[in-house]
Amino acid sequence: MKHFLIVGFVFILFGCSSPGPMQKPQGPISTPAFEPIVLDMVKDGSGKILFKEYTTLYEDKDLKSWGVFFITEHGAYMANWHSSEYKYNLSYKLPIEKLSDISEQTVERDMWIDSDLLVLKDVTGKEVGFSLYGKNAARAVLQELSSQLK
């Protein structure tokens, strides 16, 4: 019985001390609060989030930042969560009408696993890559949105 009480106390102690969604680096991405928060931040006229994933952003095969990549009905974005301020700050914005190409690229590393990137190219020629598990889903959503503009 004593052993059971000790295990129960440890379980409660660690369970209560785990960070909530507002203290995690990705913020409240897995909560119902995510969609209204980011839609209010981007103000692009969208009514819903079509894709979202916590990931990394690359420019010229160099890792630049971590954040939440998400796609709305009108664009692709990345935002970084600041747990001290309880808000997302937008770090990447690409309106769908400025998307010129979607491709893939691999970042090869000597001392770590390679990263397969979904690369978005805008009309100015700037390319930004995202290391996404749901790369194919994100590509399909972006292609569908682009085809609706034509």
Short mmCIF file of C-alpha atoms in Angstrom, two decimals:
data_model
loop_
_atom_site.label_atom_id
_atom_site.label_comp_id
_atom_site.label_asym_id
_atom_site.label_seq_id
_atom_site.Cartn_x
_atom_site.Cartn_y
_atom_site.Cartn_z
CA MET A 1 0.00 0.00 0.00
CA LYS A 2 2.84 2.38 0.86
CA HIS A 3 4.47 1.73 -2.53
CA PHE A 4 1.16 2.47 -4.28
CA LEU A 5 0.83 5.79 -2.44
CA ILE A 6 4.37 6.83 -3.35
CA VAL A 7 3.83 5.98 -7.02
CA GLY A 8 0.51 7.84 -6.97
CA PHE A 9 2.10 10.90 -5.39
CA VAL A 10 4.94 10.94 -7.95
CA PHE A 11 2.42 10.55 -10.79
CA ILE A 12 0.34 13.48 -9.51
CA LEU A 13 3.43 15.59 -8.92
CA PHE A 14 4.80 15.11 -12.43
CA GLY A 15 1.37 15.28 -14.03
CA CYS A 16 0.69 18.65 -12.44
CA SER A 17 4.08 20.02 -13.34
CA SER A 18 3.98 19.26 -17.05
CA PRO A 19 3.70 22.37 -19.20
CA GLY A 20 0.34 23.26 -20.66
CA PRO A 21 -0.17 24.30 -24.28
CA MET A 22 0.54 27.95 -23.49
CA GLN A 23 4.04 27.10 -22.17
CA LYS A 24 5.10 24.77 -25.00
CA PRO A 25 7.22 26.06 -27.92
CA GLN A 26 4.43 25.40 -30.43
CA GLY A 27 1.80 27.19 -28.36
CA PRO A 28 -1.85 26.13 -28.41
CA ILE A 29 -1.67 24.46 -31.85
CA SER A 30 -3.57 21.38 -30.61
CA THR A 31 -6.35 23.31 -28.90
CA PRO A 32 -9.56 24.88 -30.20
CA ALA A 33 -8.02 28.30 -29.46
CA PHE A 34 -5.43 28.00 -32.26
CA GLU A 35 -7.68 28.72 -35.23
CA PRO A 36 -9.31 31.94 -33.95
CA ILE A 37 -5.96 33.21 -32.64
CA VAL A 38 -4.08 32.84 -35.93
CA LEU A 39 -6.99 33.85 -38.16
CA ASP A 40 -7.27 37.07 -36.16
CA MET A 41 -3.51 37.58 -36.48
CA VAL A 42 -3.27 37.15 -40.28
CA LYS A 43 -6.57 38.89 -41.11
CA ASP A 44 -6.60 37.52 -44.67
CA GLY A 45 -10.36 36.97 -44.86
CA SER A 46 -10.14 33.21 -44.30
CA GLY A 47 -12.68 31.37 -42.20
CA LYS A 48 -10.61 28.30 -41.39
CA ILE A 49 -7.19 26.69 -41.18
CA LEU A 50 -6.69 24.03 -43.86
CA PHE A 51 -3.34 22.66 -42.65
CA LYS A 52 -1.12 23.16 -39.59
CA GLU A 53 2.09 21.64 -38.29
CA TYR A 54 4.93 22.60 -35.96
CA THR A 55 8.10 22.59 -38.06
CA THR A 56 11.27 24.32 -39.15
CA LEU A 57 11.84 26.99 -41.80
CA TYR A 58 14.85 26.90 -44.14
CA GLU A 59 16.28 29.53 -46.47
CA ASP A 60 19.05 28.49 -48.87
CA LYS A 61 19.23 25.11 -47.07
CA ASP A 62 20.02 26.90 -43.79
CA LEU A 63 17.80 26.39 -40.77
CA LYS A 64 16.37 29.77 -39.79
CA SER A 65 13.62 29.17 -37.24
CA TRP A 66 11.05 26.87 -35.66
CA GLY A 67 7.35 27.61 -35.60
CA VAL A 68 3.88 26.65 -36.68
CA PHE A 69 3.39 26.45 -40.44
CA PHE A 70 -0.24 26.80 -41.42
CA ILE A 71 -2.33 27.29 -44.52
CA THR A 72 -5.52 29.33 -44.67
CA GLU A 73 -7.91 29.75 -47.59
CA HIS A 74 -5.80 32.69 -48.78
CA GLY A 75 -2.18 31.97 -47.92
CA ALA A 76 0.66 30.07 -46.27
CA TYR A 77 2.17 31.33 -43.02
CA MET A 78 4.56 30.56 -40.23
CA ALA A 79 4.23 31.93 -36.71
CA ASN A 80 6.41 31.68 -33.63
CA TRP A 81 4.84 31.28 -30.20
CA HIS A 82 6.06 33.57 -27.42
CA SER A 83 5.00 31.94 -24.16
CA SER A 84 5.92 35.00 -22.09
CA GLU A 85 3.46 37.14 -24.08
CA TYR A 86 0.93 34.37 -24.85
CA LYS A 87 0.82 35.23 -28.53
CA TYR A 88 2.05 34.19 -31.95
CA ASN A 89 4.26 36.48 -34.00
CA LEU A 90 4.11 36.08 -37.76
CA SER A 91 7.49 35.18 -39.26
CA TYR A 92 6.48 34.14 -42.82
CA LYS A 93 3.63 35.17 -45.07
CA LEU A 94 2.85 34.11 -48.63
CA PRO A 95 -0.52 35.10 -50.09
CA ILE A 96 -1.74 32.33 -52.40
CA GLU A 97 -1.79 34.67 -55.43
CA LYS A 98 1.97 35.26 -54.97
CA LEU A 99 2.84 31.53 -54.90
CA SER A 100 4.61 30.70 -58.17
CA ASP A 101 5.95 27.17 -57.58
CA ILE A 102 5.90 24.26 -55.15
CA SER A 103 8.81 21.82 -55.13
CA GLU A 104 10.83 19.51 -52.91
CA GLN A 105 14.42 19.68 -51.76
CA THR A 106 16.61 17.65 -49.43
CA VAL A 107 19.01 19.18 -46.95
CA GLU A 108 21.84 16.68 -46.47
CA ARG A 109 23.78 16.69 -43.22
CA ASP A 110 26.96 14.96 -42.09
CA MET A 111 26.10 14.53 -38.42
CA TRP A 112 22.29 14.45 -38.40
CA ILE A 113 19.40 13.02 -40.40
CA ASP A 114 18.56 14.68 -43.70
CA SER A 115 15.52 16.95 -44.00
CA ASP A 116 13.07 16.69 -46.88
CA LEU A 117 11.61 20.12 -47.50
CA LEU A 118 8.48 21.43 -49.14
CA VAL A 119 9.81 24.51 -50.95
CA LEU A 120 7.54 27.44 -51.74
CA LYS A 121 8.67 29.95 -54.34
CA ASP A 122 7.05 33.36 -54.59
CA VAL A 123 6.69 35.59 -57.67
CA THR A 124 9.93 37.42 -56.82
CA GLY A 125 11.89 34.14 -56.91
CA LYS A 126 12.44 33.82 -53.17
CA GLU A 127 12.37 30.20 -51.99
CA VAL A 128 11.58 29.07 -48.46
CA GLY A 129 11.51 25.43 -47.34
CA PHE A 130 9.57 23.72 -44.58
CA SER A 131 10.43 20.33 -43.09
CA LEU A 132 6.93 18.85 -42.86
CA TYR A 133 5.73 15.35 -41.97
CA GLY A 134 2.51 16.22 -43.80
CA LYS A 135 4.37 17.56 -46.84
CA ASN A 136 2.11 15.82 -49.36
CA ALA A 137 -1.05 17.07 -47.66
CA ALA A 138 0.28 20.64 -47.54
CA ARG A 139 1.26 20.47 -51.22
CA ALA A 140 -2.20 19.19 -52.18
CA VAL A 141 -3.91 22.01 -50.28
CA LEU A 142 -1.67 24.67 -51.84
CA GLN A 143 -2.14 23.23 -55.35
CA GLU A 144 -5.91 23.20 -54.89
CA LEU A 145 -5.89 26.83 -53.72
CA SER A 146 -3.65 27.88 -56.63
CA SER A 147 -5.86 26.13 -59.17
CA GLN A 148 -8.90 28.05 -57.88
CA LEU A 149 -7.21 31.32 -58.88
CA LYS A 150 -6.85 30.32 -62.55
#
